[in-house]
Amino acid sequence: SIALDGRPHRIACGQIDIGNALTEMAAPMVKGILQPDGSVKPEPTMDVEHVASAVVHMAQLPLESNVLRMTIMATNMPFVGRG
């Protein structure tokens, strides 16, 4: 609700969903992790710098523009929205 409630006060907000950025926590995905079907498979990852660039882009927009929702993920992730 802050996206609407903040408007009179010139407050903008946005949400970013991040999938499989290659951080220390996600490193095991490269070797293989448990999948919903019980198998173990490697998952694609992306450079965490791409996430940083997306956040900076959102933050640098002027108040008359806003990215309300953004999903950034490795292109070949097996599912969209799982997490």
PDB file of C-alpha atoms in Angstrom:
ATOM      1  CA  SER A   1       0.000   0.000   0.000  1.00  0.00           C
ATOM      2  CA  ILE A   2       2.978   2.349   0.364  1.00  0.00           C
ATOM      3  CA  ALA A   3       3.053   2.678  -3.435  1.00  0.00           C
ATOM      4  CA  LEU A   4      -0.304   4.458  -3.210  1.00  0.00           C
ATOM      5  CA  ASP A   5      -0.151   5.935   0.289  1.00  0.00           C
ATOM      6  CA  GLY A   6       3.243   7.526  -0.363  1.00  0.00           C
ATOM      7  CA  ARG A   7       2.196   9.468  -3.446  1.00  0.00           C
ATOM      8  CA  PRO A   8       0.954  12.581  -1.614  1.00  0.00           C
ATOM      9  CA  HIS A   9       4.342  12.721   0.155  1.00  0.00           C
ATOM     10  CA  ARG A  10       6.432  12.097  -3.004  1.00  0.00           C
ATOM     11  CA  ILE A  11       7.466   8.667  -1.748  1.00  0.00           C
ATOM     12  CA  ALA A  12       8.040   6.023  -4.410  1.00  0.00           C
ATOM     13  CA  CYS A  13       8.727   2.372  -3.735  1.00  0.00           C
ATOM     14  CA  GLY A  14       9.553  -0.661  -5.818  1.00  0.00           C
ATOM     15  CA  GLN A  15      10.078  -4.374  -5.351  1.00  0.00           C
ATOM     16  CA  ILE A  16      12.853  -6.411  -6.937  1.00  0.00           C
ATOM     17  CA  ASP A  17      12.765 -10.207  -7.016  1.00  0.00           C
ATOM     18  CA  ILE A  18      16.169 -11.772  -7.547  1.00  0.00           C
ATOM     19  CA  GLY A  19      16.721 -15.255  -8.894  1.00  0.00           C
ATOM     20  CA  ASN A  20      19.964 -17.230  -8.836  1.00  0.00           C
ATOM     21  CA  ALA A  21      22.487 -14.423  -8.496  1.00  0.00           C
ATOM     22  CA  LEU A  22      25.904 -16.027  -8.054  1.00  0.00           C
ATOM     23  CA  THR A  23      26.719 -15.183  -4.456  1.00  0.00           C
ATOM     24  CA  GLU A  24      28.410 -17.297  -1.815  1.00  0.00           C
ATOM     25  CA  MET A  25      24.992 -18.557  -0.735  1.00  0.00           C
ATOM     26  CA  ALA A  26      24.005 -19.591  -4.286  1.00  0.00           C
ATOM     27  CA  ALA A  27      27.366 -21.144  -5.250  1.00  0.00           C
ATOM     28  CA  PRO A  28      26.153 -24.741  -4.615  1.00  0.00           C
ATOM     29  CA  MET A  29      23.573 -24.269  -7.392  1.00  0.00           C
ATOM     30  CA  VAL A  30      26.352 -24.459  -9.970  1.00  0.00           C
ATOM     31  CA  LYS A  31      27.301 -27.997  -8.869  1.00  0.00           C
ATOM     32  CA  GLY A  32      23.717 -29.167  -8.462  1.00  0.00           C
ATOM     33  CA  ILE A  33      20.870 -28.781  -5.996  1.00  0.00           C
ATOM     34  CA  LEU A  34      17.745 -30.736  -5.140  1.00  0.00           C
ATOM     35  CA  GLN A  35      14.897 -30.123  -7.592  1.00  0.00           C
ATOM     36  CA  PRO A  36      11.140 -30.387  -6.955  1.00  0.00           C
ATOM     37  CA  ASP A  37      11.085 -33.787  -8.714  1.00  0.00           C
ATOM     38  CA  GLY A  38      13.727 -35.162  -6.306  1.00  0.00           C
ATOM     39  CA  SER A  39      16.609 -35.067  -8.777  1.00  0.00           C
ATOM     40  CA  VAL A  40      19.812 -33.083  -8.290  1.00  0.00           C
ATOM     41  CA  LYS A  41      20.698 -30.761 -11.161  1.00  0.00           C
ATOM     42  CA  PRO A  42      22.891 -27.690 -11.653  1.00  0.00           C
ATOM     43  CA  GLU A  43      20.996 -24.436 -12.061  1.00  0.00           C
ATOM     44  CA  PRO A  44      22.035 -21.445 -14.132  1.00  0.00           C
ATOM     45  CA  THR A  45      23.220 -18.364 -12.285  1.00  0.00           C
ATOM     46  CA  MET A  46      23.925 -14.751 -13.181  1.00  0.00           C
ATOM     47  CA  ASP A  47      26.573 -12.279 -12.141  1.00  0.00           C
ATOM     48  CA  VAL A  48      25.528 -10.406  -9.005  1.00  0.00           C
ATOM     49  CA  GLU A  49      26.706  -7.201 -10.723  1.00  0.00           C
ATOM     50  CA  HIS A  50      23.608  -7.401 -12.931  1.00  0.00           C
ATOM     51  CA  VAL A  51      21.455  -7.276  -9.808  1.00  0.00           C
ATOM     52  CA  ALA A  52      23.404  -4.298  -8.510  1.00  0.00           C
ATOM     53  CA  SER A  53      22.887  -2.495 -11.828  1.00  0.00           C
ATOM     54  CA  ALA A  54      19.135  -3.146 -11.668  1.00  0.00           C
ATOM     55  CA  VAL A  55      18.915  -1.772  -8.118  1.00  0.00           C
ATOM     56  CA  VAL A  56      20.916   1.317  -9.088  1.00  0.00           C
ATOM     57  CA  HIS A  57      18.643   1.849 -12.102  1.00  0.00           C
ATOM     58  CA  MET A  58      15.555   1.752  -9.882  1.00  0.00           C
ATOM     59  CA  ALA A  59      17.118   4.069  -7.301  1.00  0.00           C
ATOM     60  CA  GLN A  60      18.253   6.659  -9.846  1.00  0.00           C
ATOM     61  CA  LEU A  61      14.869   7.205 -11.451  1.00  0.00           C
ATOM     62  CA  PRO A  62      13.326  10.625 -10.846  1.00  0.00           C
ATOM     63  CA  LEU A  63      10.242  10.701  -8.625  1.00  0.00           C
ATOM     64  CA  GLU A  64       7.925  11.053 -11.602  1.00  0.00           C
ATOM     65  CA  SER A  65       9.009   7.576 -12.784  1.00  0.00           C
ATOM     66  CA  ASN A  66       8.981   4.292 -10.905  1.00  0.00           C
ATOM     67  CA  VAL A  67       9.633   0.599 -11.386  1.00  0.00           C
ATOM     68  CA  LEU A  68       6.932  -0.926  -9.208  1.00  0.00           C
ATOM     69  CA  ARG A  69       7.996  -4.547  -9.682  1.00  0.00           C
ATOM     70  CA  MET A  70      11.032  -6.100 -11.315  1.00  0.00           C
ATOM     71  CA  THR A  71      12.166  -9.714 -11.592  1.00  0.00           C
ATOM     72  CA  ILE A  72      15.802 -10.260 -12.505  1.00  0.00           C
ATOM     73  CA  MET A  73      16.965 -13.831 -12.938  1.00  0.00           C
ATOM     74  CA  ALA A  74      19.341 -16.083 -14.806  1.00  0.00           C
ATOM     75  CA  THR A  75      17.854 -16.453 -18.289  1.00  0.00           C
ATOM     76  CA  ASN A  76      17.744 -20.247 -18.245  1.00  0.00           C
ATOM     77  CA  MET A  77      16.327 -20.774 -14.769  1.00  0.00           C
ATOM     78  CA  PRO A  78      14.031 -23.817 -14.896  1.00  0.00           C
ATOM     79  CA  PHE A  79      11.053 -22.036 -13.325  1.00  0.00           C
ATOM     80  CA  VAL A  80       9.817 -18.471 -13.081  1.00  0.00           C
ATOM     81  CA  GLY A  81       8.496 -17.383  -9.695  1.00  0.00           C
ATOM     82  CA  ARG A  82       9.734 -20.337  -7.697  1.00  0.00           C
ATOM     83  CA  GLY A  83      11.548 -19.452  -4.534  1.00  0.00           C
TER      84      GLY A  83
END
